[in-house]
């Protein structure tokens, strides 16, 4: 199993947000989480990534059988956990190239691998940038500074492609994307689908799932998974809205 | 461990250069009066005019008051408790070549990572190494001499090139300029002297490394750089000192003169002992640095990376006298733990079409406090002069502070002055973003800080940019509180 979350409770500033969440992800699977605003989707992503501000009050989460709660954020990253942020941050004065190099070398150092040769890295970055439609000149700009919303999302995809993680959480990677960018981003994800790699896709829009076809869809309501199903669940949700799930909450939950 | 704890841990890391060299020194007993000055002058076999010059400065100094306008407080300095001269014992006339230098001294510089073995140098960097009050070695003098470049300890220049020293000493920073320049003029011991002849592009970087070793000793170096018409020189200074519980005084004066079409690039990596995390010990760094763009189209550029010292009081300045002359100041200053820095620049525009740029990057961490203090003055004759000032502060944690005191004085209506300032924090979510890509807290902070300093680092000579980056990483301790 790649990810195993059992009865996870987490709160921020004393306020419980996740209230007994269960989720299992096997290698190669694509899971999708949908749910109303404020239901805790981003919180789940941040808790998995190790954000300090969230306190885990109950339950457990393991990544490749390792207890995530015991790991520093960078250790989780180095072990192959990647979060594509809903709002990627700017790093003024640090170029995209510099950032990618720092990240790749940090991950390699963690794994006891040698630093990659600067020239090899450069050609790797160039190739991956082309795949997500980012020009080489844009890689010389400061990370996310002055980039449009859609460009920032493509930057996230580039980092993902370069770091080759094993579990990828995409937090609203489709928000603010035009049709073409949506295609670029989903292609980037689909290119990375392998029997070993898993995804957790957080979104509000069924449309994304036409491009990234999930194996499972879960509906998160009030910090708990209220309903799970196959990819058709998303279509049903679009028809009926979240109220329908909330009414039946409990019935569809595992 | 949370990022803050991690950084707290780093904060406990020791100052790498805090060792003491066990060497026999001749040190004057503490105290300052005319006989001490006469002694320094005699040891250095100085001509009468220079002794008179020193005494004049001393008499003036006695009438002055220590300035207390900087934005920090410190324990009063007892000027009678400081020793004004300390030199490692050596054969009467000092070493003629590196082979004669005490191996312990060579070892010291080796430990500091400073190349004073010429044969070990890859890049062409000539070094003058000043240990306490004397210069112990200057490299590549021969090679430089071929081009007519003079690079030697100032005490030697007094002997060998008295006319140059006499002409320029005090010509940019008058003795009475301020309390510390007066003190320095009275008791200065060693420092570097550089003269680049007309039309010569100095074939290598020149650098001086200052090392304070002896306890209870002040360091008062004096540096004088003259770039004659159409010449170019790039000069770098570095500084370190042992860890000691008591504060030590460093009061230097640096004067630069750029003649017509000449260009001087002066870079500093200052890493004097900053004191411990509770503010015990550390160097009091009171420095007067000023350059005169004397000729038309001359150019002076100051770049500084200041990570050390308990207190820094320093405003590298340019007097833009020649028409179309250019003055620049690029600064990164870091205050961590209990460090205090009051630093900035002064640009005095006299000539037409003169241009100045000030880029100041202040980083405060721990309980560090930092002030940018700058003066841009456009005098009557400064027709169409321009200044651009950018002053950014980065706060790491919430126990530190940053302050900005820009003074602008415009007396010519065609002159333009532009000032931009910003204060930012390393946000926890920004740090988290970087960590999520695999960097640990230490590396994440240093990546972000490096980005913040980029505009300044790119001004440093290549060889030193890497060093400065590393130094910053090491000094960034106690960040994100
Ligand atoms: N750092 C925080 N401080 C205070 N409240 C927080 C914090 N983070 C999350 N919350 C609260 O937790 C709840 C869940 O937020 P979260 O961002 O996880 O929702 P979401 O499901 O991702 O919503 P959206 O669909 O709008 O992105 C919200 O009520 C939010 O206000
Ligand atoms: Mg969200």
Short mmCIF file of C-alpha atoms in Angstrom, two decimals, chain A residues 53-186:
data_model
loop_
_atom_site.label_atom_id
_atom_site.label_comp_id
_atom_site.label_asym_id
_atom_site.label_seq_id
_atom_site.Cartn_x
_atom_site.Cartn_y
_atom_site.Cartn_z
CA UNK A 53 0.09 24.46 11.79
CA UNK A 54 -2.08 21.35 11.80
CA UNK A 55 -2.25 19.14 14.81
CA UNK A 56 -3.06 15.49 14.46
CA UNK A 57 -5.24 14.58 17.40
CA UNK A 58 -6.15 11.00 16.55
CA UNK A 59 -5.60 8.26 14.01
CA UNK A 60 -2.69 7.42 11.78
CA UNK A 61 -1.32 7.86 8.30
CA UNK A 62 1.40 5.78 6.72
CA UNK A 63 3.21 6.31 3.46
CA UNK A 64 4.81 3.11 2.11
CA UNK A 65 4.29 1.71 5.62
CA UNK A 66 6.23 4.54 7.23
CA UNK A 67 4.51 6.67 9.82
CA UNK A 68 4.15 10.08 8.20
CA UNK A 69 3.66 11.85 11.51
CA UNK A 70 7.22 10.91 12.43
CA UNK A 71 8.72 12.54 9.35
CA UNK A 72 9.79 16.11 8.62
CA UNK A 73 8.20 17.75 5.59
CA UNK A 74 11.41 17.47 3.56
CA UNK A 75 11.78 13.81 4.54
CA UNK A 76 8.32 13.08 3.19
CA UNK A 77 9.26 14.87 -0.01
CA UNK A 78 12.50 12.96 -0.30
CA UNK A 79 10.67 9.68 0.28
CA UNK A 80 8.57 10.47 -2.77
CA UNK A 81 5.60 12.48 -1.54
CA UNK A 82 4.73 15.46 -3.71
CA UNK A 83 2.10 18.10 -3.18
CA UNK A 84 1.10 20.37 -6.04
CA UNK A 85 -0.10 23.43 -4.13
CA UNK A 86 -3.43 25.11 -4.61
CA UNK A 87 -1.56 28.41 -4.25
CA UNK A 88 2.11 27.92 -5.18
CA UNK A 89 4.46 30.36 -3.45
CA UNK A 90 6.82 32.88 -4.93
CA UNK A 91 10.51 32.73 -4.14
CA UNK A 92 11.92 36.10 -5.19
CA UNK A 93 15.46 36.07 -6.55
CA UNK A 94 15.60 32.28 -6.91
CA UNK A 95 15.32 31.18 -10.50
CA UNK A 96 13.28 28.22 -11.57
CA UNK A 97 16.45 26.47 -12.64
CA UNK A 98 18.14 27.09 -9.32
CA UNK A 99 15.11 25.85 -7.44
CA UNK A 100 14.79 22.69 -9.50
CA UNK A 101 18.48 21.98 -9.07
CA UNK A 102 18.31 22.54 -5.33
CA UNK A 103 15.30 20.24 -5.07
CA UNK A 104 16.72 17.45 -7.22
CA UNK A 105 20.04 17.52 -5.41
CA UNK A 106 18.39 17.63 -1.99
CA UNK A 107 16.33 14.58 -2.82
CA UNK A 108 19.35 12.79 -4.26
CA UNK A 109 21.49 13.63 -1.25
CA UNK A 110 18.77 12.27 1.04
CA UNK A 111 18.82 9.03 -0.88
CA UNK A 112 22.59 8.84 -0.75
CA UNK A 113 22.95 9.50 -4.46
CA UNK A 114 25.55 11.75 -6.01
CA UNK A 115 24.70 15.23 -7.20
CA UNK A 116 23.82 15.25 -10.86
CA UNK A 117 26.08 17.01 -13.29
CA UNK A 118 24.92 20.56 -13.99
CA UNK A 119 24.78 19.99 -17.74
CA UNK A 120 22.74 16.79 -17.41
CA UNK A 121 20.34 18.56 -15.11
CA UNK A 122 19.98 21.41 -17.53
CA UNK A 123 18.98 19.16 -20.38
CA UNK A 124 16.58 17.27 -18.13
CA UNK A 125 14.91 20.53 -17.08
CA UNK A 126 14.72 21.71 -20.66
CA UNK A 127 13.06 18.55 -21.80
CA UNK A 128 10.53 18.46 -18.98
CA UNK A 129 9.79 22.17 -19.35
CA UNK A 130 8.97 21.67 -23.00
CA UNK A 131 6.47 18.97 -22.04
CA UNK A 132 4.50 21.42 -19.92
CA UNK A 133 4.88 24.30 -22.32
CA UNK A 134 7.26 26.37 -20.23
CA UNK A 135 9.95 28.20 -22.17
CA UNK A 136 13.54 27.94 -21.11
CA UNK A 137 13.62 31.70 -20.55
CA UNK A 138 10.82 31.38 -18.06
CA UNK A 139 12.96 28.96 -16.07
CA UNK A 140 15.42 31.78 -15.54
CA UNK A 141 12.74 33.89 -13.91
CA UNK A 142 12.19 33.81 -10.17
CA UNK A 143 10.03 30.93 -9.01
CA UNK A 144 6.34 31.81 -9.48
CA UNK A 145 7.07 35.53 -9.33
CA UNK A 146 4.89 37.40 -11.77
CA UNK A 147 3.60 34.18 -13.31
CA UNK A 148 -0.08 33.88 -14.08
CA UNK A 149 -2.24 31.44 -12.16
CA UNK A 150 -2.13 28.93 -14.99
CA UNK A 151 1.63 29.28 -15.41
CA UNK A 152 2.14 28.62 -11.73
CA UNK A 153 0.21 25.38 -12.05
CA UNK A 154 2.40 24.37 -14.96
CA UNK A 155 5.45 25.15 -12.84
CA UNK A 156 4.10 22.73 -10.27
CA UNK A 157 3.75 20.09 -12.97
CA UNK A 158 7.32 20.70 -14.04
CA UNK A 159 8.59 20.19 -10.51
CA UNK A 160 6.53 17.04 -10.26
CA UNK A 161 7.90 15.70 -13.52
CA UNK A 162 11.48 16.43 -12.52
CA UNK A 163 11.24 14.96 -9.02
CA UNK A 164 9.44 11.78 -10.12
CA UNK A 165 7.63 11.22 -6.83
CA UNK A 166 5.68 8.14 -5.94
CA UNK A 167 2.60 9.68 -4.41
CA UNK A 168 1.30 12.90 -5.86
CA UNK A 169 -1.39 15.06 -4.33
CA UNK A 170 -2.82 17.64 -6.70
CA UNK A 171 -4.77 20.32 -4.87
CA UNK A 172 -7.10 21.99 -7.34
CA UNK A 173 -4.54 21.80 -10.07
CA UNK A 174 -7.31 22.69 -12.54
CA UNK A 175 -8.53 25.87 -10.88
CA UNK A 176 -7.96 28.92 -13.03
CA UNK A 177 -6.78 26.94 -16.05
CA UNK A 178 -7.95 27.63 -19.57
CA UNK A 179 -8.86 24.69 -21.80
CA UNK A 180 -5.40 24.38 -23.33
CA UNK A 181 -3.61 24.59 -20.02
CA UNK A 182 -5.98 22.02 -18.58
CA UNK A 183 -4.92 19.70 -21.35
CA UNK A 184 -1.22 20.42 -20.73
CA UNK A 185 -1.58 19.74 -17.04
CA UNK A 186 -3.58 16.55 -17.45
#
